mmCIF file of C-alpha atoms in Angstrom:
data_model
loop_
_atom_site.group_PDB
_atom_site.id
_atom_site.type_symbol
_atom_site.label_atom_id
_atom_site.label_comp_id
_atom_site.label_asym_id
_atom_site.label_seq_id
_atom_site.Cartn_x
_atom_site.Cartn_y
_atom_site.Cartn_z
ATOM 1 C CA UNK I 1 135.520 183.935 48.496
ATOM 2 C CA UNK I 2 137.810 181.271 49.866
ATOM 3 C CA UNK I 3 137.446 177.980 47.989
ATOM 4 C CA UNK I 4 136.607 174.668 49.632
ATOM 5 C CA UNK I 5 139.911 173.323 48.274
ATOM 6 C CA UNK I 6 141.897 176.076 50.041
ATOM 7 C CA UNK I 7 139.956 175.441 53.252
ATOM 8 C CA UNK I 8 140.659 171.703 53.132
ATOM 9 C CA UNK I 9 144.393 172.368 52.653
ATOM 10 C CA UNK I 10 144.384 174.827 55.572
ATOM 11 C CA UNK I 11 142.666 172.274 57.824
ATOM 12 C CA UNK I 12 145.668 169.985 57.302
ATOM 13 C CA UNK I 13 148.182 172.774 58.103
ATOM 14 C CA UNK I 14 146.414 174.181 61.156
ATOM 15 C CA UNK I 15 148.017 173.680 64.557
ATOM 16 C CA UNK I 16 144.947 173.073 66.726
ATOM 17 C CA UNK I 17 144.789 173.507 70.509
ATOM 18 C CA UNK I 18 142.494 170.476 70.623
ATOM 19 C CA UNK I 19 142.998 166.730 70.459
ATOM 20 C CA UNK I 20 140.302 166.279 67.847
ATOM 21 C CA UNK I 21 139.263 169.309 65.799
ATOM 22 C CA UNK I 22 135.577 169.815 65.091
ATOM 23 C CA UNK I 23 134.391 171.694 62.018
ATOM 24 C CA UNK I 24 130.799 172.735 61.528
ATOM 25 C CA UNK I 25 130.765 173.841 57.890
ATOM 26 C CA UNK I 26 133.262 175.479 55.546
ATOM 27 C CA UNK I 27 131.066 178.584 55.589
ATOM 28 C CA UNK I 28 131.783 178.891 59.317
ATOM 29 C CA UNK I 29 135.461 179.213 58.435
ATOM 30 C CA UNK I 30 134.557 181.868 55.865
ATOM 31 C CA UNK I 31 132.518 183.716 58.519
ATOM 32 C CA UNK I 32 135.435 183.650 60.969
ATOM 33 C CA UNK I 33 137.825 184.772 58.227
ATOM 34 C CA UNK I 34 135.651 187.813 57.453
ATOM 35 C CA UNK I 35 135.474 188.788 61.130
ATOM 36 C CA UNK I 36 139.252 188.431 61.530
ATOM 37 C CA UNK I 37 139.837 190.327 58.290
ATOM 38 C CA UNK I 38 137.921 193.342 59.629
ATOM 39 C CA UNK I 39 140.114 193.610 62.718
ATOM 40 C CA UNK I 40 143.083 195.959 62.950
ATOM 41 C CA UNK I 41 146.252 193.863 62.989
ATOM 42 C CA UNK I 42 149.029 194.470 65.515
ATOM 43 C CA UNK I 43 152.728 193.662 65.326
ATOM 44 C CA UNK I 44 152.662 191.484 68.426
ATOM 45 C CA UNK I 45 150.507 188.713 69.840
ATOM 46 C CA UNK I 46 148.893 189.750 73.142
ATOM 47 C CA UNK I 47 149.396 187.921 76.444
ATOM 48 C CA UNK I 48 145.660 187.292 76.736
ATOM 49 C CA UNK I 49 143.205 186.524 73.981
ATOM 50 C CA UNK I 50 139.827 187.890 72.956
ATOM 51 C CA UNK I 51 136.470 186.163 73.159
ATOM 52 C CA UNK I 52 136.631 186.077 69.374
ATOM 53 C CA UNK I 53 134.634 182.872 68.926
ATOM 54 C CA UNK I 54 131.620 184.236 70.813
ATOM 55 C CA UNK I 55 131.858 187.626 69.122
ATOM 56 C CA UNK I 56 132.000 185.973 65.699
ATOM 57 C CA UNK I 57 128.959 183.811 66.486
ATOM 58 C CA UNK I 58 126.897 186.757 67.682
ATOM 59 C CA UNK I 59 127.915 188.927 64.737
ATOM 60 C CA UNK I 60 127.104 186.255 62.128
ATOM 61 C CA UNK I 61 124.133 184.601 63.834
ATOM 62 C CA UNK I 62 125.758 181.196 63.436
ATOM 63 C CA UNK I 63 127.622 178.759 65.681
ATOM 64 C CA UNK I 64 131.309 178.458 64.766
ATOM 65 C CA UNK I 65 133.733 176.057 66.393
ATOM 66 C CA UNK I 66 137.099 176.912 67.880
ATOM 67 C CA UNK I 67 138.585 174.794 65.095
ATOM 68 C CA UNK I 68 136.802 176.921 62.477
ATOM 69 C CA UNK I 69 138.360 180.086 63.936
ATOM 70 C CA UNK I 70 141.796 178.435 63.997
ATOM 71 C CA UNK I 71 141.554 177.485 60.312
ATOM 72 C CA UNK I 72 140.360 180.985 59.387
ATOM 73 C CA UNK I 73 143.421 182.409 61.139
ATOM 74 C CA UNK I 74 145.653 179.935 59.287
ATOM 75 C CA UNK I 75 144.157 181.081 55.974
ATOM 76 C CA UNK I 76 144.535 184.804 56.668
ATOM 77 C CA UNK I 77 147.911 186.139 55.499
ATOM 78 C CA UNK I 78 148.022 188.888 58.168
ATOM 79 C CA UNK I 79 146.854 186.880 61.188
ATOM 80 C CA UNK I 80 149.438 185.285 63.461
ATOM 81 C CA UNK I 81 149.114 183.410 66.728
ATOM 82 C CA UNK I 82 147.074 180.537 68.019
ATOM 83 C CA UNK I 83 143.480 180.514 69.255
ATOM 84 C CA UNK I 84 142.478 182.590 71.230
ATOM 85 C CA UNK I 85 145.586 184.813 70.988
ATOM 86 C CA UNK I 86 145.860 186.511 67.613
ATOM 87 C CA UNK I 87 147.631 189.686 66.562
ATOM 88 C CA UNK I 88 144.489 191.823 66.527
ATOM 89 C CA UNK I 89 143.892 195.107 68.292
ATOM 90 C CA UNK I 90 142.064 195.181 71.617
ATOM 91 C CA UNK I 91 140.013 197.981 70.045
ATOM 92 C CA UNK I 92 137.813 195.589 68.094
ATOM 93 C CA UNK I 93 136.135 196.508 64.817
ATOM 94 C CA UNK I 94 132.516 195.523 64.239
ATOM 95 C CA UNK I 95 132.518 194.150 60.687
ATOM 96 C CA UNK I 96 129.877 195.262 58.223
ATOM 97 C CA UNK I 97 127.095 192.721 57.738
ATOM 98 C CA UNK I 98 127.675 193.050 53.987
ATOM 99 C CA UNK I 99 130.721 190.796 54.513
ATOM 100 C CA UNK I 100 128.244 187.949 55.052
ATOM 101 C CA UNK I 101 126.207 188.527 51.869
ATOM 102 C CA UNK I 102 127.562 185.533 49.924
ATOM 103 C CA UNK I 103 127.945 183.142 52.854
ATOM 104 C CA UNK I 104 124.953 180.811 52.921
ATOM 105 C CA UNK I 105 125.353 179.643 56.525
ATOM 106 C CA UNK I 106 125.291 183.174 57.971
ATOM 107 C CA UNK I 107 122.268 183.841 60.215
ATOM 108 C CA UNK I 108 121.316 180.139 60.347
ATOM 109 C CA UNK I 109 121.153 180.345 64.156
ATOM 110 C CA UNK I 110 119.271 183.598 64.719
ATOM 111 C CA UNK I 111 119.277 183.102 68.494
ATOM 112 C CA UNK I 112 123.027 183.894 68.435
ATOM 113 C CA UNK I 113 122.380 187.205 66.679
ATOM 114 C CA UNK I 114 120.026 188.294 69.484
ATOM 115 C CA UNK I 115 123.064 188.662 71.760
ATOM 116 C CA UNK I 116 125.121 190.791 69.354
ATOM 117 C CA UNK I 117 126.018 194.168 70.852
ATOM 118 C CA UNK I 118 127.620 196.940 68.836
ATOM 119 C CA UNK I 119 128.950 198.382 72.091
ATOM 120 C CA UNK I 120 131.352 195.405 72.319
ATOM 121 C CA UNK I 121 133.287 197.119 69.525
ATOM 122 C CA UNK I 122 135.314 200.343 69.502
ATOM 123 C CA UNK I 123 135.221 200.807 65.726
ATOM 124 C CA UNK I 124 132.429 200.076 63.212
ATOM 125 C CA UNK I 125 132.862 199.355 59.500
#
C-alpha cells in the first residue's frame, strides 16, 4: 500500500489542472491508483480522455476528487498524461473488488456503487 508520506510528496509534484487542488482523503488517492493500475497501458496519450473519475467513484463506492486522480497518476510509474487524458486503453478493465480490501474509505458512499455497471468495461479482472 502506498504510504501517506509518498502521497504527500506526490501532492507537491503533481501538475494540477485546477487553481486550487482539493483532496478528500489519502485513501481516495489509493482507490484511484488501484483503478489506474488495473488498466492496460498504451504507448501514447489519447486525444480525448475517459470519464475515469466517475468510473472510479462508482467502482469503489466513494467520492474521489479530480485532484485525487491526478496524484494517483503521478504516483503510478506506468501512467503518463494529465487528467483526464492518461495513457490507458479505451478498452477499460473492471478492477477486482479485492483491490479495495485494505482501503478503509472504500464503499463509504454506497450510493455511488449503485451506479456501477460492469458493461462499462471491456475486460474484467
